[in-house]
PDB file of C-alpha atoms in Angstrom:
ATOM      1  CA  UNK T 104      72.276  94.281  71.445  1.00  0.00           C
ATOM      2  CA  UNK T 105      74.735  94.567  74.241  1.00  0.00           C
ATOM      3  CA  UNK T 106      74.474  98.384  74.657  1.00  0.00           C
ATOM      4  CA  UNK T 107      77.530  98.618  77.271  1.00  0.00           C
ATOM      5  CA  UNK T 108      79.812  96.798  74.186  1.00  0.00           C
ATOM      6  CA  UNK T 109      78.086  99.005  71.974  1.00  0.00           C
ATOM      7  CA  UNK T 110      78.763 102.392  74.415  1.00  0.00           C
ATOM      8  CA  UNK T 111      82.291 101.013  74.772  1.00  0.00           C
ATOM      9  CA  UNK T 112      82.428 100.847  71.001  1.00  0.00           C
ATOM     10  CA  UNK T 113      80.844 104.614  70.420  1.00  0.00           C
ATOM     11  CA  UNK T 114      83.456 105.684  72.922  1.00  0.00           C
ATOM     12  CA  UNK T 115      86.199 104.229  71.058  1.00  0.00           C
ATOM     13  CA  UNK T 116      85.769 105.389  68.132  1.00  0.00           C
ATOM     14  CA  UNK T 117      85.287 108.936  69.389  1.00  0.00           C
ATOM     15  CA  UNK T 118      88.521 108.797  70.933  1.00  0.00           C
ATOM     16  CA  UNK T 119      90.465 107.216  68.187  1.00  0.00           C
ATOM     17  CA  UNK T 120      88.615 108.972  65.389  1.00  0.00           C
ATOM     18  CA  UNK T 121      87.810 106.032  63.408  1.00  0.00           C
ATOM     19  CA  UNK T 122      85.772 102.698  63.187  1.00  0.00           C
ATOM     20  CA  UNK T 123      89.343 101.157  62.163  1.00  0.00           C
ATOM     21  CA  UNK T 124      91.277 101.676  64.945  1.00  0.00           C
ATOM     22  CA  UNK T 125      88.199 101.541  67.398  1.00  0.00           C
ATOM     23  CA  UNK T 126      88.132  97.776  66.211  1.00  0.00           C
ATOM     24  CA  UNK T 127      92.251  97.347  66.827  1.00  0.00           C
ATOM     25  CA  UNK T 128      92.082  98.728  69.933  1.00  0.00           C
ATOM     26  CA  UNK T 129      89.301  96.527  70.839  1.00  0.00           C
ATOM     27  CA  UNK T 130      90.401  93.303  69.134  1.00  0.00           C
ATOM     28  CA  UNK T 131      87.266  93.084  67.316  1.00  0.00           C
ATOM     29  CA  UNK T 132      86.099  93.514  63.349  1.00  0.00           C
ATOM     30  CA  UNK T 133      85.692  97.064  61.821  1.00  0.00           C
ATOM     31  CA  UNK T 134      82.033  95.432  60.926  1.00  0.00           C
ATOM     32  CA  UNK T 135      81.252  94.177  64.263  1.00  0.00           C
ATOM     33  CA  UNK T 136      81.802  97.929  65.144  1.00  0.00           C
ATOM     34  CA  UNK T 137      79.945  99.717  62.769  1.00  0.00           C
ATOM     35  CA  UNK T 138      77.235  97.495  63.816  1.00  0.00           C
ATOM     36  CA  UNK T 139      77.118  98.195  67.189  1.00  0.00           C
ATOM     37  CA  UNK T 140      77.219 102.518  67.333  1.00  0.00           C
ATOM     38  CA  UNK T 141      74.418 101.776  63.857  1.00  0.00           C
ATOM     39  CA  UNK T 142      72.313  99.755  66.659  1.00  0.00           C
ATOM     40  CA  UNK T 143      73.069 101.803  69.316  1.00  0.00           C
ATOM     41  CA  UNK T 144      71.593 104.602  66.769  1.00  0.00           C
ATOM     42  CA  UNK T 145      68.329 102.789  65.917  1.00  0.00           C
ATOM     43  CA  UNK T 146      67.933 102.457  69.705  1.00  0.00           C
ATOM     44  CA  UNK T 147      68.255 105.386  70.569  1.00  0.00           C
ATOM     45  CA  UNK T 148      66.463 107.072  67.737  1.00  0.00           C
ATOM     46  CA  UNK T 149      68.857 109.576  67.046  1.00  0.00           C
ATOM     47  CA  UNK T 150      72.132 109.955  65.037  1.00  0.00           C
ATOM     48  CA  UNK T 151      75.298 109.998  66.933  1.00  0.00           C
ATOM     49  CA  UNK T 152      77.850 110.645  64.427  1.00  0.00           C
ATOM     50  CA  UNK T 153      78.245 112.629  61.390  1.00  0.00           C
ATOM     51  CA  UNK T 154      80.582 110.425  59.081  1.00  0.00           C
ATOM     52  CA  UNK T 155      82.341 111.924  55.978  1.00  0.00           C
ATOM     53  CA  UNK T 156      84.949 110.687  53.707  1.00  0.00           C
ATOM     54  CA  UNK T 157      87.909 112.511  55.874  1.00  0.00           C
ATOM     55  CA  UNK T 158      86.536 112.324  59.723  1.00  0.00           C
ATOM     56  CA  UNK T 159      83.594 111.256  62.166  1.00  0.00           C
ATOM     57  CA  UNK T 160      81.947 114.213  64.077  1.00  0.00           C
ATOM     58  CA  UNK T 161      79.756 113.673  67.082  1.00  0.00           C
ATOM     59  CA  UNK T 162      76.070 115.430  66.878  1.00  0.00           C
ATOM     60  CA  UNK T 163      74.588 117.457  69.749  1.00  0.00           C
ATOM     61  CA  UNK T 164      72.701 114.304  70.995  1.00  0.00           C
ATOM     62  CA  UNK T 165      76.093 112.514  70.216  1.00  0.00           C
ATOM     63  CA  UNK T 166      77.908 115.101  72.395  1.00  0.00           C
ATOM     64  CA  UNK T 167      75.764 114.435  74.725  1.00  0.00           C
ATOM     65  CA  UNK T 168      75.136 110.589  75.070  1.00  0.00           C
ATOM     66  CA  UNK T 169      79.152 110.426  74.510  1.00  0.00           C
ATOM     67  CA  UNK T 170      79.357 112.585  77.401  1.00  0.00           C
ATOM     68  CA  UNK T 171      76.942 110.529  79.948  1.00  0.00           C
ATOM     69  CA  UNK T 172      78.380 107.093  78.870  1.00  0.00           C
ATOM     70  CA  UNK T 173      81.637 108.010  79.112  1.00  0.00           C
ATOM     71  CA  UNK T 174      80.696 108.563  82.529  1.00  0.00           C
ATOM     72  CA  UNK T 175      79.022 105.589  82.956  1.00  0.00           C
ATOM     73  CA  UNK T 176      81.563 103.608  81.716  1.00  0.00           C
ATOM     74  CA  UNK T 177      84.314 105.352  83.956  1.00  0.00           C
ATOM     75  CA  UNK T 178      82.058 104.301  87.094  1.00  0.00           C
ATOM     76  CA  UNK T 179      81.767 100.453  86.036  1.00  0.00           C
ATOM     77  CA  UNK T 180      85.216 100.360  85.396  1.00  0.00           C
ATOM     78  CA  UNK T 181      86.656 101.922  88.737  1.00  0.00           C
ATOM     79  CA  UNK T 182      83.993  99.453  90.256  1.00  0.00           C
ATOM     80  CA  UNK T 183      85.736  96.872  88.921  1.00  0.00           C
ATOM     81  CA  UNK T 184      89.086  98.119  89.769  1.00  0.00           C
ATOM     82  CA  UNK T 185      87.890  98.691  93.074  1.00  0.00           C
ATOM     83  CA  UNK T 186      86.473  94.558  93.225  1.00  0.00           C
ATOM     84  CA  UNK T 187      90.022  93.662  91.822  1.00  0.00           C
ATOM     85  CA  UNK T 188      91.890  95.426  94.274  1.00  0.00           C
ATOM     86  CA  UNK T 189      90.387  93.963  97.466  1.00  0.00           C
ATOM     87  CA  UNK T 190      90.853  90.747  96.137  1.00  0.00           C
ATOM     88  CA  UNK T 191      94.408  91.244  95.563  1.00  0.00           C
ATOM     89  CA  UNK T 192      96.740  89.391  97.575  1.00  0.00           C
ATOM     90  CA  UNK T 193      98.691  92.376  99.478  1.00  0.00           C
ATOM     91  CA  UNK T 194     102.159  92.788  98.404  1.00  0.00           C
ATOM     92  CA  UNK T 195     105.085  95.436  98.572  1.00  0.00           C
ATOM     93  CA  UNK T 196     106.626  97.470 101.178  1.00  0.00           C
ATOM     94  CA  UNK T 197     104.000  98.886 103.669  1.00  0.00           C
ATOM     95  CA  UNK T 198     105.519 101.915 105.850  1.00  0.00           C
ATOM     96  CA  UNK T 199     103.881 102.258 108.961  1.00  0.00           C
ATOM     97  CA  UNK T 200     104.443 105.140 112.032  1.00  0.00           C
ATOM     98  CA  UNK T 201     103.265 105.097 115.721  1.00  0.00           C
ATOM     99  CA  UNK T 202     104.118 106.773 118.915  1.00  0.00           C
ATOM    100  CA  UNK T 203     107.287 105.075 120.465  1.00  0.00           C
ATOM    101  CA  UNK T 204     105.962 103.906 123.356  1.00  0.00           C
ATOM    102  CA  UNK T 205     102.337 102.402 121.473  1.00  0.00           C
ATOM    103  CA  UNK T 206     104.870 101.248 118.650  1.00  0.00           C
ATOM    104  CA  UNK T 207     107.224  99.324 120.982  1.00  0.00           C
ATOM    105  CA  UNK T 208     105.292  98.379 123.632  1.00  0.00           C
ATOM    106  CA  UNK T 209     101.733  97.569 121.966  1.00  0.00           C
ATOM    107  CA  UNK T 210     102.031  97.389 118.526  1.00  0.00           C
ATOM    108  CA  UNK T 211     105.409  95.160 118.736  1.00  0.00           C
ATOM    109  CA  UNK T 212     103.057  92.272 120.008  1.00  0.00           C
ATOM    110  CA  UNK T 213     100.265  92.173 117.665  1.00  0.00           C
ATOM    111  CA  UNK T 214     102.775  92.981 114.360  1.00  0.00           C
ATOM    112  CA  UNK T 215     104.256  89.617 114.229  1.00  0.00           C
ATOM    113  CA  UNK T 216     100.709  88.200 113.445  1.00  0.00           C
ATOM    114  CA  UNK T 217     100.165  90.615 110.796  1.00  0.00           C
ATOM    115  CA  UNK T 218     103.026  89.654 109.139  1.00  0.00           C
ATOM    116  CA  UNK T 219     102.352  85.979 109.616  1.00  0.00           C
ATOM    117  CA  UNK T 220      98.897  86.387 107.959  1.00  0.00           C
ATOM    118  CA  UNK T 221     100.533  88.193 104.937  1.00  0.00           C
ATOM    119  CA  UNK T 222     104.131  87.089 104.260  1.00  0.00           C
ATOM    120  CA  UNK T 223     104.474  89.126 100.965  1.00  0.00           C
ATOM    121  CA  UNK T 224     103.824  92.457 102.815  1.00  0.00           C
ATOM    122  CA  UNK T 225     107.458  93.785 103.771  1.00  0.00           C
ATOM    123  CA  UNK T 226     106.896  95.944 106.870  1.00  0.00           C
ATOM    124  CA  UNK T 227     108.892  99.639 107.267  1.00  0.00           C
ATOM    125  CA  UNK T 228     107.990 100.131 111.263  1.00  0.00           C
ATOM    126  CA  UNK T 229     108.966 103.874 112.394  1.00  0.00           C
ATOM    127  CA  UNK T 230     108.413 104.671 115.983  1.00  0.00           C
ATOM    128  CA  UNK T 231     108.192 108.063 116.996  1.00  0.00           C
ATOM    129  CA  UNK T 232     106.935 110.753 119.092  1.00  0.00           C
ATOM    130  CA  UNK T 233     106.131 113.808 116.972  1.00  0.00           C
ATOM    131  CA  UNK T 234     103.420 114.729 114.603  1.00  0.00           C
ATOM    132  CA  UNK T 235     104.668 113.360 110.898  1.00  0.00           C
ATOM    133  CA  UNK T 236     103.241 114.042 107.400  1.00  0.00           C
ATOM    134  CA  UNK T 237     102.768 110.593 105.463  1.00  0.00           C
ATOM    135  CA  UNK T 238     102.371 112.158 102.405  1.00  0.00           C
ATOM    136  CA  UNK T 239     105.381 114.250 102.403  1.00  0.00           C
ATOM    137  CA  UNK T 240     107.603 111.480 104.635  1.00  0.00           C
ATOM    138  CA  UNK T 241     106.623 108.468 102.311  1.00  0.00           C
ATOM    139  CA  UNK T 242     104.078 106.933 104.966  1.00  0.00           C
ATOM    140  CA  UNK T 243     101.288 104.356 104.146  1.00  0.00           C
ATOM    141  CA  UNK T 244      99.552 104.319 107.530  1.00  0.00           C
ATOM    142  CA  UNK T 245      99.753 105.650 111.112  1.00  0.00           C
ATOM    143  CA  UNK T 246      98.287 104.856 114.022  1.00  0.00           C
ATOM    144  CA  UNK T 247      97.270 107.607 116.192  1.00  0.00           C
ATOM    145  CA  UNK T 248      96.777 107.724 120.209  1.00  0.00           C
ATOM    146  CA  UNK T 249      95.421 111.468 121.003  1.00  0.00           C
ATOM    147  CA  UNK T 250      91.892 112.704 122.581  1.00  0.00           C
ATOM    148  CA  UNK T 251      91.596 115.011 119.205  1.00  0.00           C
ATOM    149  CA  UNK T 252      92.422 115.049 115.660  1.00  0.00           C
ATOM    150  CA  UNK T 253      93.321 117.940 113.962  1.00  0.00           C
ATOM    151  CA  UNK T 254      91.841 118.825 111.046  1.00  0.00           C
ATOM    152  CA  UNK T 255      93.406 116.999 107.784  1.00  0.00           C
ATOM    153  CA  UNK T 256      92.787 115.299 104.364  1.00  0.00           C
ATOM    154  CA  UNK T 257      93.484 112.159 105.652  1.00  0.00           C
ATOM    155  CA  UNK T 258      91.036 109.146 106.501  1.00  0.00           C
ATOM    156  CA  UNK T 259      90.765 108.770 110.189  1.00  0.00           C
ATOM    157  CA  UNK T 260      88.946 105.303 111.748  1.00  0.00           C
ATOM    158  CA  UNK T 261      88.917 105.030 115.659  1.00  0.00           C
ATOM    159  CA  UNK T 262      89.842 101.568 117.318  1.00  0.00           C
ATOM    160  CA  UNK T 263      89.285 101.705 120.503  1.00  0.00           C
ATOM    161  CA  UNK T 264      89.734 103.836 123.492  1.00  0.00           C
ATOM    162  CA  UNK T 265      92.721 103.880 125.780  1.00  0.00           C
ATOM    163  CA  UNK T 266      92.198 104.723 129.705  1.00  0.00           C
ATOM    164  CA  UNK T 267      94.524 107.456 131.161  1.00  0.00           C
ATOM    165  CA  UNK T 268      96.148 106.475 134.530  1.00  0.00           C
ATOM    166  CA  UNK T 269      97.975 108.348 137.280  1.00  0.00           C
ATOM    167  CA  UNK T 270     100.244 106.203 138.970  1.00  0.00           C
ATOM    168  CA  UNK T 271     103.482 105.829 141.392  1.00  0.00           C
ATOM    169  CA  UNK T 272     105.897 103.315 142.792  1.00  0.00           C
ATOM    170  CA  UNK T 273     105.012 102.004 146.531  1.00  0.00           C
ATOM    171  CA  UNK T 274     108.422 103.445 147.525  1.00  0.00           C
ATOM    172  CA  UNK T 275     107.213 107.027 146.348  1.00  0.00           C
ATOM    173  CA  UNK T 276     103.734 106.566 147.695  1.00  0.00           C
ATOM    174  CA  UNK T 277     105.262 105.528 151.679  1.00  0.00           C
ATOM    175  CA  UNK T 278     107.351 108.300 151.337  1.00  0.00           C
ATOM    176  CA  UNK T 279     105.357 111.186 150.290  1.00  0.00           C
ATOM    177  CA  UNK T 280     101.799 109.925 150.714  1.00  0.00           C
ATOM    178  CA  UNK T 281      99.019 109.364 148.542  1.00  0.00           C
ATOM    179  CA  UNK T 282      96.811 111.933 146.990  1.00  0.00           C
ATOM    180  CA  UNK T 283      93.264 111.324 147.857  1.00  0.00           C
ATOM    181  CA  UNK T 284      91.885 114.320 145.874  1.00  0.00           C
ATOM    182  CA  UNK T 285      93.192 115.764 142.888  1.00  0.00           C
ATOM    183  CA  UNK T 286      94.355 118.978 144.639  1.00  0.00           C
ATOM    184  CA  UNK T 287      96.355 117.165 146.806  1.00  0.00           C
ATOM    185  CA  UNK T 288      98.652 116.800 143.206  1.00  0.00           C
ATOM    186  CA  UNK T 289      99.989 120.436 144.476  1.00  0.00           C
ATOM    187  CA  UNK T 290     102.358 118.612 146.999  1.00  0.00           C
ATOM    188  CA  UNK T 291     103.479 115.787 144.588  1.00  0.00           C
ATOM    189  CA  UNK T 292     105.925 115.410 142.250  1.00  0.00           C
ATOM    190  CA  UNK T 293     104.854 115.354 138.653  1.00  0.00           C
ATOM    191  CA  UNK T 294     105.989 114.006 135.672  1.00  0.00           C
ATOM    192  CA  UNK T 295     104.782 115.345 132.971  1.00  0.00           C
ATOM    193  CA  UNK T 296     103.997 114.456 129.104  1.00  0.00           C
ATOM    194  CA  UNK T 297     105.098 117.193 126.875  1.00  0.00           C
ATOM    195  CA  UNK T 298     103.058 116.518 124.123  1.00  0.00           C
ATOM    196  CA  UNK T 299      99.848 116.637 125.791  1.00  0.00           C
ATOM    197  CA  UNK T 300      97.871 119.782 124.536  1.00  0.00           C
ATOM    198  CA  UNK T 301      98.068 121.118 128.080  1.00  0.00           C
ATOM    199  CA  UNK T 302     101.100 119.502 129.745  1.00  0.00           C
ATOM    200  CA  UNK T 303     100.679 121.177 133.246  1.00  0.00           C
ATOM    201  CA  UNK T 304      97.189 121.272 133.881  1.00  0.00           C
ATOM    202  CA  UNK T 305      95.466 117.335 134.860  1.00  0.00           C
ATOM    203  CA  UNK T 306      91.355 117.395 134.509  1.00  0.00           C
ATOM    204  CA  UNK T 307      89.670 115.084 136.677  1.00  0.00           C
ATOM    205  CA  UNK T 308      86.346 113.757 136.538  1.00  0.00           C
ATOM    206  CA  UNK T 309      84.769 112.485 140.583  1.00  0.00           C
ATOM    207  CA  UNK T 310      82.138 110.243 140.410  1.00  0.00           C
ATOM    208  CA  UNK T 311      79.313 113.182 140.257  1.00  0.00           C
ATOM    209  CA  UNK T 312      80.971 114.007 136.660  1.00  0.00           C
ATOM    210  CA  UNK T 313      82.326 117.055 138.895  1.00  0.00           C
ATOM    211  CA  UNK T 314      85.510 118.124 136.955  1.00  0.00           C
ATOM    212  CA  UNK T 315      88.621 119.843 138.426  1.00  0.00           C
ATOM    213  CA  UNK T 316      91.790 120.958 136.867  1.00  0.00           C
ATOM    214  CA  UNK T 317      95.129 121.308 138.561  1.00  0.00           C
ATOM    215  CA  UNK T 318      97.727 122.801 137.585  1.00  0.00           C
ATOM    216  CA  UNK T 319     100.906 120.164 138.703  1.00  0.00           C
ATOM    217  CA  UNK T 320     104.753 120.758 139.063  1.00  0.00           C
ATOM    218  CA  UNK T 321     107.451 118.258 138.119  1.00  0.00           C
ATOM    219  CA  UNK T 322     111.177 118.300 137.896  1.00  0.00           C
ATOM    220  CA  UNK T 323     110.908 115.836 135.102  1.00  0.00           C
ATOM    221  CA  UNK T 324     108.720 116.673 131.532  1.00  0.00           C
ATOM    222  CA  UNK T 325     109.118 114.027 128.412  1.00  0.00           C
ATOM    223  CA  UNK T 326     107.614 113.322 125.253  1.00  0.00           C
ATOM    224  CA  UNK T 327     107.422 110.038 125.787  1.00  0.00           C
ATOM    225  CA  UNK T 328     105.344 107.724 127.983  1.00  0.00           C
ATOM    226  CA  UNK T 329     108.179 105.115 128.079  1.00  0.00           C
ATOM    227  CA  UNK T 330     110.243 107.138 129.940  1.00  0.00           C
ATOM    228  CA  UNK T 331     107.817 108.655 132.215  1.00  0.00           C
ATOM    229  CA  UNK T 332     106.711 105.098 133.423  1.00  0.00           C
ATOM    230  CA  UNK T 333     110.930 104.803 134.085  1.00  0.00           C
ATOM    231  CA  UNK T 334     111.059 107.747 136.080  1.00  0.00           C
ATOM    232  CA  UNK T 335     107.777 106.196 138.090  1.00  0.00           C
ATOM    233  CA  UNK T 336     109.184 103.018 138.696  1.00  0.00           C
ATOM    234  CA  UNK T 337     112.481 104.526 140.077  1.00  0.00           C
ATOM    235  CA  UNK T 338     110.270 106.207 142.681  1.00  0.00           C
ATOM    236  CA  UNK T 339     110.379 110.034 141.183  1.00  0.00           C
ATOM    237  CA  UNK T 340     107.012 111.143 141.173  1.00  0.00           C
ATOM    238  CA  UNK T 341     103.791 110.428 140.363  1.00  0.00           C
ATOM    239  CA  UNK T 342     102.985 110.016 136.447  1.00  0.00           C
ATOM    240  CA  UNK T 343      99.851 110.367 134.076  1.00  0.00           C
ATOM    241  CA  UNK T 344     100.564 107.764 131.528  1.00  0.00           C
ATOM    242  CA  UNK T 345      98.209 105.168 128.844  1.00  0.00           C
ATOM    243  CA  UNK T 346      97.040 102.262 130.405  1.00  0.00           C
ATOM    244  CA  UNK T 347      98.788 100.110 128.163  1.00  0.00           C
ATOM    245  CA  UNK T 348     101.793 101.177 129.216  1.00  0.00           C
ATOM    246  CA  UNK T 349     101.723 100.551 132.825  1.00  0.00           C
ATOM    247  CA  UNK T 350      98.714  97.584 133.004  1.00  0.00           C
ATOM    248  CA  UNK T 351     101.995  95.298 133.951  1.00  0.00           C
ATOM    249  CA  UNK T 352     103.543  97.407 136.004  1.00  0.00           C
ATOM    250  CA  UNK T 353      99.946  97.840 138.206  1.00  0.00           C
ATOM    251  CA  UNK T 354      99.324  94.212 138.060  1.00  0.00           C
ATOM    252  CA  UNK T 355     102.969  93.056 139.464  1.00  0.00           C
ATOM    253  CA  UNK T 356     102.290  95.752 142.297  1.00  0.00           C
ATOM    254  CA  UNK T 357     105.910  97.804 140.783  1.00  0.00           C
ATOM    255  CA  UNK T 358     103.690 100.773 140.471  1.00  0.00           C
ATOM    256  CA  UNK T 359     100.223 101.577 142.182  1.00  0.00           C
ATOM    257  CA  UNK T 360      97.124 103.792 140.594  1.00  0.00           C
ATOM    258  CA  UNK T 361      96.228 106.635 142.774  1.00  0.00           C
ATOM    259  CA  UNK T 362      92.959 108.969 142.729  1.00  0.00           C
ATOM    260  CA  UNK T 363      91.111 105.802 141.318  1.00  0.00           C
ATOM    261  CA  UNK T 364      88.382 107.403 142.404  1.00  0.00           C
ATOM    262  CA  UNK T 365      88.768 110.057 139.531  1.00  0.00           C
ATOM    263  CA  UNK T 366      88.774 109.694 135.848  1.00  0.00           C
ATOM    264  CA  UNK T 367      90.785 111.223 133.531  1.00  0.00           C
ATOM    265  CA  UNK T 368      89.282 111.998 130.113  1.00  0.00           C
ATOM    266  CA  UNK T 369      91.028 108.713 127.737  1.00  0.00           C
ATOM    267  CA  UNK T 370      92.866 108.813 124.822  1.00  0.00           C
ATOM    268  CA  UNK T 371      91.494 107.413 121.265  1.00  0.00           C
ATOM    269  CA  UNK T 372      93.355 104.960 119.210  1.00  0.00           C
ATOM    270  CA  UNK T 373      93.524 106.304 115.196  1.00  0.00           C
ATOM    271  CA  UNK T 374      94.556 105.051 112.415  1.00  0.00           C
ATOM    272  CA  UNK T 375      95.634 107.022 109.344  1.00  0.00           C
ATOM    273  CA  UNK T 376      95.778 106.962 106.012  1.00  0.00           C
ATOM    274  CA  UNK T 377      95.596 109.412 102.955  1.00  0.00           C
ATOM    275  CA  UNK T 378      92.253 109.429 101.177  1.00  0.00           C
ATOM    276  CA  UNK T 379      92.635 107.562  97.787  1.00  0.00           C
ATOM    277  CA  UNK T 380      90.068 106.800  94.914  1.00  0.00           C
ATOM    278  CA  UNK T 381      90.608 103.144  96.071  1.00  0.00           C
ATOM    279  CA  UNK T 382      92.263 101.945  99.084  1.00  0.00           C
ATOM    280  CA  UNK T 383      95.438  99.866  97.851  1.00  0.00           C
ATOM    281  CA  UNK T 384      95.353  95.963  99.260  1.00  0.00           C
ATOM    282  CA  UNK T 385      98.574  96.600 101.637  1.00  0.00           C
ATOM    283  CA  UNK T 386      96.851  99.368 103.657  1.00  0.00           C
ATOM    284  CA  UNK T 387      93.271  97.765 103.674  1.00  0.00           C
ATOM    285  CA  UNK T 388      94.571  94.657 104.837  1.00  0.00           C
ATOM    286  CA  UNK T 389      96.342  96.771 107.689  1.00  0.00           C
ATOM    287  CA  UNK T 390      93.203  98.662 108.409  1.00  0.00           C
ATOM    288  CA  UNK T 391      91.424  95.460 108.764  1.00  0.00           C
ATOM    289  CA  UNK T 392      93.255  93.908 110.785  1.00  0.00           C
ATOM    290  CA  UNK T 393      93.612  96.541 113.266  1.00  0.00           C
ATOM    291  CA  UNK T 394      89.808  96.740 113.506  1.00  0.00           C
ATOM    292  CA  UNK T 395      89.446  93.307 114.108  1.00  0.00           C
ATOM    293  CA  UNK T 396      92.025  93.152 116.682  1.00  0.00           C
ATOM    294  CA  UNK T 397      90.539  95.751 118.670  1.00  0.00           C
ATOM    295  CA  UNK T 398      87.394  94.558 118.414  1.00  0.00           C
ATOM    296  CA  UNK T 399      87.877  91.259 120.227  1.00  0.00           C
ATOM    297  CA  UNK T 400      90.486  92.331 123.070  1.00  0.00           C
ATOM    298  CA  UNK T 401      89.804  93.969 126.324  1.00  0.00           C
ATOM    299  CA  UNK T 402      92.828  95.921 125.614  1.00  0.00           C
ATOM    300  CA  UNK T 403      92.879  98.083 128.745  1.00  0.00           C
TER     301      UNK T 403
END
């Protein structure tokens, strides 16, 4: 005897209230399943059903085995949903949000690839800096860059880790001089990212794991990274900024790290999803790909 046909068939005919339609619905004979709940009966050693003229009643040890197959067969079959859906080639619209400047400036290079590897996929990019809800706004996945998560049904999975970097042009740095301990940040100009936790107040680590806070001034606060690394290359003041968005800036010599001797706590690259039963192709293939990518590049 197959007993998961014949639970399938008990279950059926529970639900439809007859051996009849139990067979229709499972494009089989009425005989074939009679045959299987009888078997599933002498297997058992108990009766399952009641059956009269008018309806079929389930027994207490009925109830009961109805009850755990039931689950059973629930699990097998979200298994094999689950099997189905990684397989599945991922297609659709697949909404994504990031922080302007990681959206335009990092995730702008690697997309491209993405898309190559998965044609089907039609990509909805929004770049932005504030906080959104993908539920509510329609989003699939984000990608996060932030030194802590708040609290939240949704699936977080760290990437990688992104340095934090204060830096200046050379024309600033002849002008006004360069810091050589964090306190010296008192005399500087600072620009300032608004939607750090603590905008104002820098923590430095030495190379004791000594750690110092100062609390900076600036004639110039924005919530976005791009336009702090503007306002360094024109010379204003001295920015804390990603790595990522600067790393060409440093390496052409247009803008210079200062208090390398200090390290600034780094940021942690997210992404986001809400928590479903089963993770739908589109977003796993995004997930894994992002994983991937960060695993084999150096990215700072």
């Amino acid at each position: 005897m197959d007993q998961l046909a014949a639970m399938r068939a008990l279950r059926r005919v529970v639900e439809l209230g007859s051996f009849t339609a139990a067979a229709d619905a499972l494009g089989i004979s009425h005989t074939i399943v009679s045959r299987q709940v009888r078997q599933l009966e002498q297997q058992l050693g108990a009766q399952l059903l009641n059956r009269t003229t008018r309806r079929l009643v389930l027994t207490g040890a009925g109830k009961d085995y109805y009850e755990a197959s039931r689950q059973i067969l629930d699990a097998i079959d979200d298994a094999d949903r689950a099997v189905g859906q990684h397989q599945a080639r991922p297609t659709g619209s697949l909404r994504i949000n990031a922080p302007m400047a990681f959206g335009t400036l990092e995730l702008a290079n690697w997309l491209p690839q993405f898309i190559a590897r998965y044609p089907e996929l039609n990509i909805d990019l929004v770049c932005n800096d504030r906080i959104v809800d993908l539920i509510e706004e329609g989003f699939d996945v984000a990608l996060r860059l932030t030194r802590d998560l708040p609290d939240s049904t949704l699936v977080a999975k760290r990437l990688a880790s992104s340095q934090v970097m204060l830096v200046a042009s050379p024309a600033y740095l002849r002008e006004h001089g360069a810091p050589a301990v964090p306190s010296d940040l008192l005399r500087h100009n600072c620009l300032t990212y608004t939607l750090a936790e603590r905008p104002n107040e820098w923590s430095f680590t030495s190379a004791d794991g000594a750690r110092e806070t100062v609390a900076v001034k600036g004639n110039l606060r924005a919530n976005t990274g791009i336009a702090l690394r503007t306002a360094a290359l024109a010379g204003t003041g001295i920015a804390t900024t990603a790595s990522f968005i600067v790393h060409e800036d440093v390496r052409r010599g247009e803008l210079v790290r200062v208090l390398c001797d200090y390290t600034i706590r780094p940021r942690e690259l997210y992404v986001l999803y809400p928590q479903n039963r089963h993770l739908s192709p589109k977003v796993r293939a995004f997930v894994d790909f992002a994983s991937a990518l960060y695993q084999q590049r150096d990215w700072d």
